[in-house]
Short mmCIF file of C-alpha atoms in Angstrom, two decimals:
data_model
loop_
_atom_site.label_atom_id
_atom_site.label_comp_id
_atom_site.label_asym_id
_atom_site.label_seq_id
_atom_site.Cartn_x
_atom_site.Cartn_y
_atom_site.Cartn_z
CA MET Q 12 89.36 158.37 76.32
CA TYR Q 13 87.58 157.98 79.72
CA SER Q 14 85.86 160.77 81.45
CA GLU Q 15 86.95 161.75 84.88
CA THR Q 16 83.82 160.32 86.34
CA THR Q 17 84.41 157.04 84.54
CA ASN Q 18 88.00 156.81 85.70
CA LYS Q 19 86.96 157.51 89.36
CA SER Q 20 84.20 154.77 89.11
CA TYR Q 21 86.83 152.40 87.71
CA LYS Q 22 89.26 153.09 90.40
CA SER Q 23 86.60 152.51 93.14
CA ALA Q 24 85.55 149.27 91.47
CA PHE Q 25 89.30 148.11 91.23
CA ILE Q 26 89.61 148.67 95.08
CA PHE Q 27 86.60 146.64 95.83
CA LEU Q 28 87.62 143.85 93.44
CA THR Q 29 91.12 143.72 94.89
CA THR Q 30 89.53 142.66 98.33
CA LEU Q 31 88.20 139.64 96.47
CA PHE Q 32 91.64 138.69 95.31
CA PHE Q 33 92.92 138.99 98.84
CA LEU Q 34 89.99 136.90 100.21
CA TRP Q 35 90.23 133.88 97.89
CA GLY Q 36 94.12 133.86 98.33
CA PHE Q 37 93.79 133.77 102.07
CA ILE Q 38 91.16 131.01 102.09
CA THR Q 39 92.87 128.88 99.49
CA VAL Q 40 96.05 128.71 101.54
CA LEU Q 41 94.20 128.29 104.78
CA VAL Q 42 92.92 125.07 103.28
CA ASP Q 43 96.68 124.00 103.06
CA SER Q 44 96.88 124.50 106.80
CA LEU Q 45 94.20 121.94 107.46
CA VAL Q 46 95.85 119.25 105.35
CA PRO Q 47 98.39 118.19 108.04
CA ARG Q 48 95.76 118.40 110.71
CA LEU Q 49 93.27 116.22 108.84
CA LYS Q 50 95.97 113.76 108.04
CA ASP Q 51 96.56 113.32 111.75
CA VAL Q 52 92.83 113.43 112.73
CA PHE Q 53 91.84 110.76 110.23
CA GLU Q 54 95.25 108.94 110.22
CA MET Q 55 95.44 108.98 106.37
CA SER Q 56 98.20 108.35 103.81
CA TYR Q 57 99.63 111.29 101.92
CA ALA Q 58 97.68 110.38 98.75
CA LYS Q 59 94.35 110.22 100.58
CA THR Q 60 95.03 113.58 102.44
CA VAL Q 61 95.36 115.34 99.07
CA LEU Q 62 91.65 114.38 98.46
CA VAL Q 63 91.10 117.73 100.35
CA GLN Q 64 93.03 119.68 97.62
CA PHE Q 65 91.32 117.44 94.97
CA ALA Q 66 87.82 118.42 96.22
CA PHE Q 67 88.87 122.04 96.36
CA PHE Q 68 90.41 122.47 92.93
CA VAL Q 69 88.24 120.01 90.89
CA ALA Q 70 85.47 122.54 91.61
CA PHE Q 71 87.21 125.00 89.23
CA PHE Q 72 86.98 122.47 86.45
CA VAL Q 73 83.31 121.78 87.28
CA PHE Q 74 82.16 125.29 87.83
CA SER Q 75 84.24 127.49 85.39
CA LEU Q 76 82.09 127.13 82.26
CA PRO Q 77 78.73 127.21 84.17
CA ALA Q 78 79.98 130.31 86.02
CA GLY Q 79 80.68 132.00 82.76
CA PHE Q 80 77.17 131.29 81.57
CA ILE Q 81 75.62 132.43 84.84
CA LEU Q 82 77.61 135.69 84.70
CA SER Q 83 76.38 136.32 81.09
CA LYS Q 84 72.75 136.14 82.47
CA ILE Q 85 72.95 138.05 85.77
CA GLY Q 86 76.02 140.22 85.33
CA TYR Q 87 79.27 140.67 87.22
CA LYS Q 88 77.83 142.34 90.37
CA LYS Q 89 75.17 139.69 91.09
CA GLY Q 90 77.72 137.07 90.20
CA ILE Q 91 80.14 138.29 92.72
CA VAL Q 92 77.48 138.24 95.42
CA LEU Q 93 76.45 134.73 94.44
CA GLY Q 94 80.08 133.67 94.65
CA LEU Q 95 80.61 135.17 98.14
CA LEU Q 96 77.40 133.66 99.51
CA THR Q 97 78.44 130.19 98.11
CA MET Q 98 81.81 130.55 99.81
CA ALA Q 99 80.16 131.48 103.15
CA LEU Q 100 77.95 128.32 102.91
CA GLY Q 101 81.14 126.26 102.33
CA CYS Q 102 82.79 127.61 105.41
CA LEU Q 103 79.71 126.96 107.51
CA LEU Q 104 79.77 123.30 106.40
CA PHE Q 105 83.03 122.97 108.41
CA TYR Q 106 81.09 123.38 111.58
CA PRO Q 107 79.11 120.06 111.33
CA ALA Q 108 82.08 118.33 109.67
CA ALA Q 109 84.29 119.11 112.75
CA SER Q 110 81.47 118.22 115.17
CA ILE Q 111 80.93 114.61 113.81
CA ARG Q 112 84.47 114.21 112.65
CA SER Q 113 83.34 113.41 109.07
CA PHE Q 114 85.98 113.56 106.31
CA PRO Q 115 83.29 113.29 103.56
CA VAL Q 116 81.45 116.43 104.94
CA PHE Q 117 84.89 118.25 105.07
CA LEU Q 118 85.19 117.42 101.32
CA ILE Q 119 81.71 118.67 100.57
CA GLY Q 120 82.56 121.93 102.40
CA TYR Q 121 85.76 122.41 100.41
CA PHE Q 122 84.01 121.71 97.13
CA THR Q 123 81.25 124.22 97.99
CA LEU Q 124 83.79 126.83 99.14
CA ALA Q 125 85.76 126.38 95.95
CA GLY Q 126 82.65 126.66 93.81
CA GLY Q 127 82.14 130.22 95.20
CA ILE Q 128 85.74 131.08 94.59
CA THR Q 129 85.51 129.79 90.95
CA ILE Q 130 82.63 132.22 90.31
CA LEU Q 131 84.76 135.07 91.68
CA GLN Q 132 87.77 134.03 89.60
CA VAL Q 133 85.89 133.77 86.35
CA ALA Q 134 84.33 137.15 87.00
CA ALA Q 135 87.15 139.13 88.57
CA ASN Q 136 90.15 138.33 86.26
CA PRO Q 137 88.60 139.58 83.10
CA TYR Q 138 86.68 142.37 84.87
CA VAL Q 139 89.92 143.79 86.26
CA ALA Q 140 91.30 143.68 82.72
CA LEU Q 141 88.21 145.60 81.40
CA LEU Q 142 88.50 148.36 84.08
CA GLY Q 143 90.56 150.78 81.95
CA SER Q 144 92.65 150.76 78.81
CA GLU Q 145 93.80 147.43 77.30
CA ASP Q 146 97.49 148.56 77.60
CA GLY Q 147 97.27 148.63 81.29
CA ALA Q 148 95.41 145.33 81.69
CA SER Q 149 98.49 143.26 82.55
CA SER Q 150 99.69 145.88 85.22
CA ARG Q 151 96.24 145.92 86.88
CA LEU Q 152 95.96 142.14 87.05
CA ASN Q 153 99.54 141.81 88.46
CA LEU Q 154 98.71 144.43 91.10
CA SER Q 155 95.44 142.65 92.07
CA GLN Q 156 97.29 139.28 92.16
CA ALA Q 157 99.84 140.94 94.46
CA PHE Q 158 97.04 141.51 97.06
CA ASN Q 159 96.02 137.86 96.39
CA SER Q 160 99.52 136.96 97.53
CA LEU Q 161 99.11 139.16 100.60
CA GLY Q 162 96.23 136.79 101.51
CA THR Q 163 98.30 133.77 100.94
CA THR Q 164 101.10 135.24 103.04
CA ILE Q 165 98.91 135.89 106.10
CA ALA Q 166 97.03 132.58 105.92
CA PRO Q 167 99.89 130.30 107.04
CA VAL Q 168 100.39 132.31 110.16
CA VAL Q 169 96.69 132.02 110.97
CA GLY Q 170 96.76 128.33 110.19
CA ALA Q 171 99.83 127.72 112.26
CA LEU Q 172 98.60 129.58 115.32
CA PHE Q 173 94.91 128.49 115.26
CA LEU Q 174 94.66 125.34 113.29
CA LEU Q 175 97.91 123.57 114.06
CA SER Q 176 98.56 124.94 117.57
CA ASP Q 177 97.60 121.74 119.42
CA SER Q 178 98.60 118.13 119.13
CA VAL Q 179 96.15 115.77 117.59
CA LYS Q 180 95.85 112.38 119.33
CA THR Q 181 95.96 109.10 117.57
CA SER Q 182 93.04 106.64 117.71
CA THR Q 183 95.13 104.50 120.15
CA GLU Q 184 95.64 107.46 122.44
CA ILE Q 185 91.94 108.39 122.23
CA ALA Q 186 90.90 104.84 123.14
CA LEU Q 187 92.88 105.22 126.41
CA LEU Q 188 90.86 108.27 127.48
CA SER Q 189 87.86 108.12 129.81
CA GLU Q 190 84.48 108.98 128.35
CA VAL Q 191 84.57 112.41 129.95
CA GLU Q 192 88.10 113.00 128.78
CA LYS Q 193 87.18 111.82 125.22
CA THR Q 194 84.15 114.13 125.05
CA ASN Q 195 86.20 117.12 126.18
CA TYR Q 196 88.93 116.30 123.62
CA TYR Q 197 86.47 115.97 120.73
CA VAL Q 198 84.83 119.29 121.65
CA ALA Q 199 88.16 121.09 121.92
CA GLU Q 200 89.39 119.57 118.59
CA ALA Q 201 86.18 120.54 116.75
CA ALA Q 202 86.35 124.12 118.14
CA THR Q 203 89.85 124.51 116.75
CA VAL Q 204 88.48 124.20 113.21
CA GLN Q 205 84.96 125.71 113.82
CA THR Q 206 85.97 129.11 115.35
CA PRO Q 207 88.16 130.45 112.58
CA PHE Q 208 85.82 129.28 109.77
CA ILE Q 209 82.75 130.66 111.46
CA PHE Q 210 84.49 134.02 111.71
CA ILE Q 211 85.45 133.75 108.00
CA ALA Q 212 81.89 132.90 106.98
CA ILE Q 213 80.46 135.90 108.76
CA SER Q 214 83.18 138.23 107.15
CA ILE Q 215 82.32 136.90 103.67
CA ALA Q 216 78.58 137.36 104.29
CA VAL Q 217 79.19 141.03 105.29
CA LEU Q 218 81.34 141.49 102.12
CA ALA Q 219 78.46 140.05 100.06
CA LEU Q 220 76.14 142.59 101.56
CA ILE Q 221 78.56 145.43 100.77
CA PHE Q 222 78.79 144.25 97.12
CA GLY Q 223 75.04 144.02 96.99
CA PHE Q 224 74.77 147.82 97.53
CA ILE Q 225 77.84 149.32 95.87
CA LYS Q 226 77.74 150.43 92.26
CA LEU Q 227 79.99 148.73 89.73
CA PRO Q 228 80.64 149.88 86.20
CA GLN Q 229 78.70 148.05 83.49
CA VAL Q 230 81.31 146.32 81.29
CA MET Q 231 79.57 143.20 80.41
CA GLN Q 232 79.26 142.60 76.59
CA GLU Q 233 77.31 140.01 74.76
CA SER Q 234 79.21 136.82 74.22
CA PRO Q 235 79.95 136.06 70.56
CA LYS Q 236 78.24 133.01 69.27
CA GLY Q 237 80.32 129.93 68.83
CA GLY Q 238 83.11 131.42 71.09
CA TYR Q 239 84.13 128.30 72.78
CA ILE Q 240 84.36 126.36 69.51
CA THR Q 241 86.70 128.95 68.18
CA LEU Q 242 88.81 129.07 71.34
CA LEU Q 243 89.29 125.28 71.41
CA LYS Q 244 91.03 125.63 68.03
CA ASN Q 245 93.41 128.35 69.38
CA LYS Q 246 96.73 126.60 69.95
CA LEU Q 247 98.28 129.51 71.92
CA LEU Q 248 95.35 129.60 74.31
CA LEU Q 249 95.47 125.86 74.91
CA MET Q 250 99.25 126.09 75.53
CA GLY Q 251 98.54 128.79 78.11
CA ALA Q 252 95.79 126.76 79.71
CA LEU Q 253 98.22 123.87 80.15
CA GLY Q 254 100.64 126.37 81.71
CA ILE Q 255 98.01 127.42 84.18
CA PHE Q 256 97.31 123.78 84.89
CA VAL Q 257 100.94 122.83 85.71
CA TYR Q 258 101.69 126.12 87.49
CA VAL Q 259 98.68 125.85 89.92
CA GLY Q 260 99.40 122.18 90.40
CA ALA Q 261 103.10 122.69 91.19
CA GLU Q 262 102.42 125.72 93.51
CA VAL Q 263 99.73 123.85 95.49
CA ALA Q 264 101.69 120.57 95.67
CA ILE Q 265 104.64 122.29 97.22
CA GLY Q 266 102.58 124.62 99.45
CA SER Q 267 100.40 121.77 100.72
CA PHE Q 268 103.26 119.47 101.74
CA LEU Q 269 105.84 121.92 103.09
CA VAL Q 270 105.08 121.13 106.72
CA ASN Q 271 105.23 117.40 106.06
CA TYR Q 272 108.38 117.88 104.03
CA PHE Q 273 110.07 119.81 106.89
CA SER Q 274 108.92 117.20 109.35
CA ASP Q 275 110.25 114.45 107.23
CA MET Q 276 113.63 116.06 107.38
CA ASN Q 277 113.26 116.54 111.19
CA LEU Q 278 113.67 120.27 110.76
CA ALA Q 279 111.73 120.99 113.95
CA VAL Q 280 114.77 119.96 116.01
CA VAL Q 281 117.08 122.17 113.81
CA VAL Q 282 114.79 125.14 113.98
CA ALA Q 283 114.18 124.81 117.80
CA GLY Q 284 117.89 124.72 118.38
CA ASN Q 285 118.59 127.80 116.33
CA GLU Q 286 118.22 131.06 118.20
CA THR Q 287 117.72 133.14 115.00
CA MET Q 288 115.07 130.78 113.62
CA MET Q 289 113.10 130.80 116.84
CA SER Q 290 113.37 134.53 116.99
CA ILE Q 291 111.84 134.78 113.56
CA ALA Q 292 109.07 132.32 114.42
CA ASN Q 293 108.17 134.17 117.65
CA THR Q 294 108.35 137.62 116.00
CA ILE Q 295 105.73 136.43 113.41
CA ALA Q 296 103.59 134.66 116.22
CA SER Q 297 103.71 137.87 118.33
CA THR Q 298 101.53 139.56 115.69
CA PHE Q 299 98.73 137.44 117.10
CA ASN Q 300 99.90 137.81 120.66
CA LYS Q 301 101.19 134.25 120.77
CA THR Q 302 104.59 132.56 121.35
CA PHE Q 303 105.90 129.13 120.66
CA THR Q 304 105.80 127.69 124.20
CA ASN Q 305 104.23 124.33 123.28
CA SER Q 306 106.15 121.36 121.93
CA ASP Q 307 104.09 120.73 118.85
CA PRO Q 308 106.51 120.72 115.97
CA LYS Q 309 103.97 121.14 113.12
CA SER Q 310 102.90 124.56 114.49
CA LEU Q 311 106.53 125.68 114.67
CA LEU Q 312 107.32 124.58 111.07
CA ALA Q 313 104.04 125.87 109.60
CA ILE Q 314 104.90 129.41 110.60
CA PHE Q 315 107.69 129.47 108.01
CA VAL Q 316 105.32 128.73 105.18
CA ILE Q 317 104.65 132.45 105.34
CA PHE Q 318 107.85 132.95 103.50
CA TYR Q 319 106.75 130.65 100.61
CA TRP Q 320 103.55 132.75 100.01
CA GLY Q 321 105.25 136.11 101.05
CA GLY Q 322 107.86 135.60 98.43
CA ALA Q 323 105.08 135.39 95.84
CA MET Q 324 103.66 138.69 97.04
CA ILE Q 325 107.04 140.49 96.89
CA GLY Q 326 107.78 138.88 93.48
CA ARG Q 327 104.52 140.09 91.97
CA PHE Q 328 105.25 143.66 92.89
CA VAL Q 329 108.87 143.38 91.46
CA GLY Q 330 107.53 141.30 88.49
CA ALA Q 331 104.95 143.96 87.58
CA TYR Q 332 107.84 146.32 87.00
CA LEU Q 333 109.99 143.80 85.26
CA THR Q 334 107.30 142.83 82.73
CA LYS Q 335 107.13 146.48 81.63
CA ILE Q 336 110.85 146.67 80.79
CA ILE Q 337 111.48 143.06 79.69
CA ALA Q 338 109.36 140.84 77.40
CA PRO Q 339 106.92 139.04 79.77
CA GLY Q 340 107.65 135.66 78.08
CA LYS Q 341 111.31 136.06 78.91
CA VAL Q 342 110.68 137.02 82.55
CA LEU Q 343 108.43 133.97 82.80
CA ALA Q 344 111.22 131.71 81.51
CA ILE Q 345 113.77 133.12 83.80
CA PHE Q 346 111.52 132.74 86.87
CA ALA Q 347 110.72 129.15 85.95
CA SER Q 348 114.33 128.36 85.59
CA LEU Q 349 115.17 129.78 89.04
CA ALA Q 350 112.21 127.74 90.56
CA ILE Q 351 113.81 124.53 89.11
CA ILE Q 352 117.25 125.56 90.50
CA MET Q 353 115.74 126.12 94.11
CA ILE Q 354 114.01 122.70 94.02
CA LEU Q 355 117.28 121.01 92.92
CA ILE Q 356 119.15 122.67 95.75
CA SER Q 357 116.52 121.70 98.30
CA ILE Q 358 116.31 117.94 97.35
CA ASN Q 359 120.17 117.74 97.28
CA THR Q 360 120.96 119.41 100.54
CA THR Q 361 119.78 119.17 104.18
CA GLY Q 362 118.93 121.44 107.13
CA LEU Q 363 118.23 125.13 106.83
CA LEU Q 364 119.63 125.41 103.26
CA SER Q 365 117.12 122.77 102.04
CA MET Q 366 114.39 124.61 103.93
CA TRP Q 367 115.11 128.10 102.65
CA SER Q 368 115.72 127.05 99.02
CA ILE Q 369 112.32 125.37 98.74
CA LEU Q 370 110.66 128.38 100.44
CA ALA Q 371 112.40 130.62 97.79
CA VAL Q 372 110.40 128.77 95.08
CA GLY Q 373 107.41 131.00 96.22
CA LEU Q 374 109.28 134.06 95.08
CA PHE Q 375 109.65 132.65 91.58
CA ASN Q 376 106.08 131.43 91.43
CA SER Q 377 105.00 135.00 91.83
CA ILE Q 378 104.46 136.36 88.26
CA MET Q 379 103.56 132.94 86.70
CA PHE Q 380 99.75 132.98 87.01
CA PRO Q 381 99.06 136.61 85.92
CA THR Q 382 101.81 136.54 83.19
CA ILE Q 383 100.58 133.18 81.69
CA PHE Q 384 97.02 134.49 81.91
CA THR Q 385 97.60 137.71 80.12
CA LEU Q 386 99.84 136.17 77.54
CA SER Q 387 97.08 133.56 76.81
CA LEU Q 388 94.50 136.24 76.29
CA GLU Q 389 96.58 138.33 73.83
CA GLY Q 390 94.79 138.97 70.53
CA LEU Q 391 91.46 137.35 71.53
CA GLY Q 392 89.41 140.61 71.50
CA ASP Q 393 85.76 139.97 72.46
CA LEU Q 394 86.49 136.25 73.26
CA LYS Q 395 88.49 137.17 76.38
CA ALA Q 396 85.58 136.51 78.76
CA GLN Q 397 85.11 133.06 77.43
CA ALA Q 398 88.84 132.39 77.29
CA SER Q 399 88.96 133.45 81.04
CA GLY Q 400 86.48 130.57 81.72
CA LEU Q 401 88.68 128.01 79.96
CA LEU Q 402 91.85 129.24 81.72
CA CYS Q 403 90.04 129.04 85.10
CA MET Q 404 89.08 125.50 84.27
CA ALA Q 405 92.77 124.66 84.07
CA ILE Q 406 93.16 125.60 87.80
CA VAL Q 407 91.94 121.97 88.31
CA GLY Q 408 95.73 121.30 88.04
CA GLY Q 409 95.66 122.22 91.83
CA ALA Q 410 93.71 118.95 92.37
CA ILE Q 411 95.39 116.50 90.01
CA ILE Q 412 99.06 117.30 90.37
CA PRO Q 413 99.14 117.40 94.25
CA PHE Q 414 97.25 114.05 94.22
CA ALA Q 415 100.02 112.52 92.04
CA PHE Q 416 102.59 114.30 94.12
CA GLY Q 417 101.19 112.61 97.31
CA GLY Q 418 101.14 109.27 95.67
CA LEU Q 419 104.88 109.70 94.70
CA ILE Q 420 105.70 110.67 98.26
CA ASP Q 421 103.93 107.51 99.62
CA GLY Q 422 105.71 105.23 97.15
CA PHE Q 423 109.15 106.85 96.73
CA GLY Q 424 109.67 109.70 99.13
CA PHE Q 425 109.88 113.48 98.68
CA LYS Q 426 112.99 113.71 96.57
CA ILE Q 427 111.39 111.65 93.77
CA ALA Q 428 108.11 113.42 94.09
CA PHE Q 429 109.73 116.81 93.52
CA VAL Q 430 110.79 115.61 90.09
CA LEU Q 431 107.16 116.08 89.14
CA THR Q 432 107.14 119.74 90.06
CA ILE Q 433 110.47 120.23 88.13
CA ALA Q 434 108.66 118.88 85.05
CA CYS Q 435 105.89 121.37 85.65
CA TYR Q 436 108.25 124.34 85.76
CA GLY Q 437 110.06 122.90 82.80
CA TYR Q 438 106.95 123.31 80.73
CA ILE Q 439 106.49 126.82 81.95
CA LEU Q 440 110.07 127.53 80.96
CA PHE Q 441 109.29 126.17 77.48
CA TYR Q 442 106.12 128.21 77.21
CA GLY Q 443 107.85 131.44 78.31
CA ARG Q 444 110.62 130.93 75.61
CA PHE Q 445 107.95 130.02 72.97
CA LYS Q 446 105.99 133.24 73.67
CA THR Q 447 109.22 135.31 73.55
CA LYS Q 448 109.94 134.03 70.10
CA LYS Q 449 106.41 135.02 69.01
CA GLU Q 450 106.74 138.52 70.43
#
């Protein structure tokens, strides 16, 4: 039984840690908002554009195990500060990248930013699970992940209004400008990216300073020898890691290409001609004292991505309750089935029905990460910290699957590409049913 002082300390630590979940959720999806912009700026194919996501998510594969090792040496608190400072550095790299219009420097910035997020992921997920009784671990992680979804819900609005609010000129159009006009255009274009990320970098640095001074409970335990060797022989953990891989891959693939998918269906015309849809868009935009008075269709369409990530936030609050009264594996299987149905409706219909059905996938994505994560850690005892590192490595699915998804779009179009995401959710459906039988 925990003392009252310990419980208070744990609650305070939980609140501070939840801000980290919000932060990396916000930044991860803000990256999605830059994908269509960079595609226009550098006039790239869909497959090449996904190199942005590849650079971002491959960092999870590269840094997860080293992050676990670093945390075992310096502890959670210093690890969190290190992760935050690494994130701030990644955001600052966007400043020179935008100034010199260098795609490779953008990729380095994304990779550095993701390296910092990886350290936070490896530390925060098991740490939240350890802040209290084991019975409440799943509930705490679902609640923290709900605030992660709050960040992912706000990010598309910020991206739409600040990163996609102006039209990007093609190289042909730029060539027709005078030298003065060209210089002014480049400066304005760079500032569109630089301003929000400089602000984010400063905010992260302040948060790192705060974490440097607050007191966090000491919950670090010595890692058992040979832990990773033992875990690699654990079939259920490896199945869960594959579940994380395909889930993150499918979620990011859909989220990254929603604006392009809507544009491909010429939905900007449909939305602009619908009074209710324009009212929704302008109501959301008014939060930032803006309205849709320009003719840029990407900005208008991007505003609706909020419903994809907002659905995930709502679903996690609902799912946290459902997993208390229904076997988590069964809830997981049901949500995966509904995600598949929504995708099938979207690719077989047109107009607003197609739009809203694909956005609804976000609602059913909601519980997948925390549920797969906690199901994978069941029965691992002192090996949970190392298992967290392996599961975080599987987040690399956010690099590989969207890259394949983009290639399929280039070669065969969106409808065929979405078959890949159906296969991903199909595995999650299988995993949920498999775990239900084991419970």
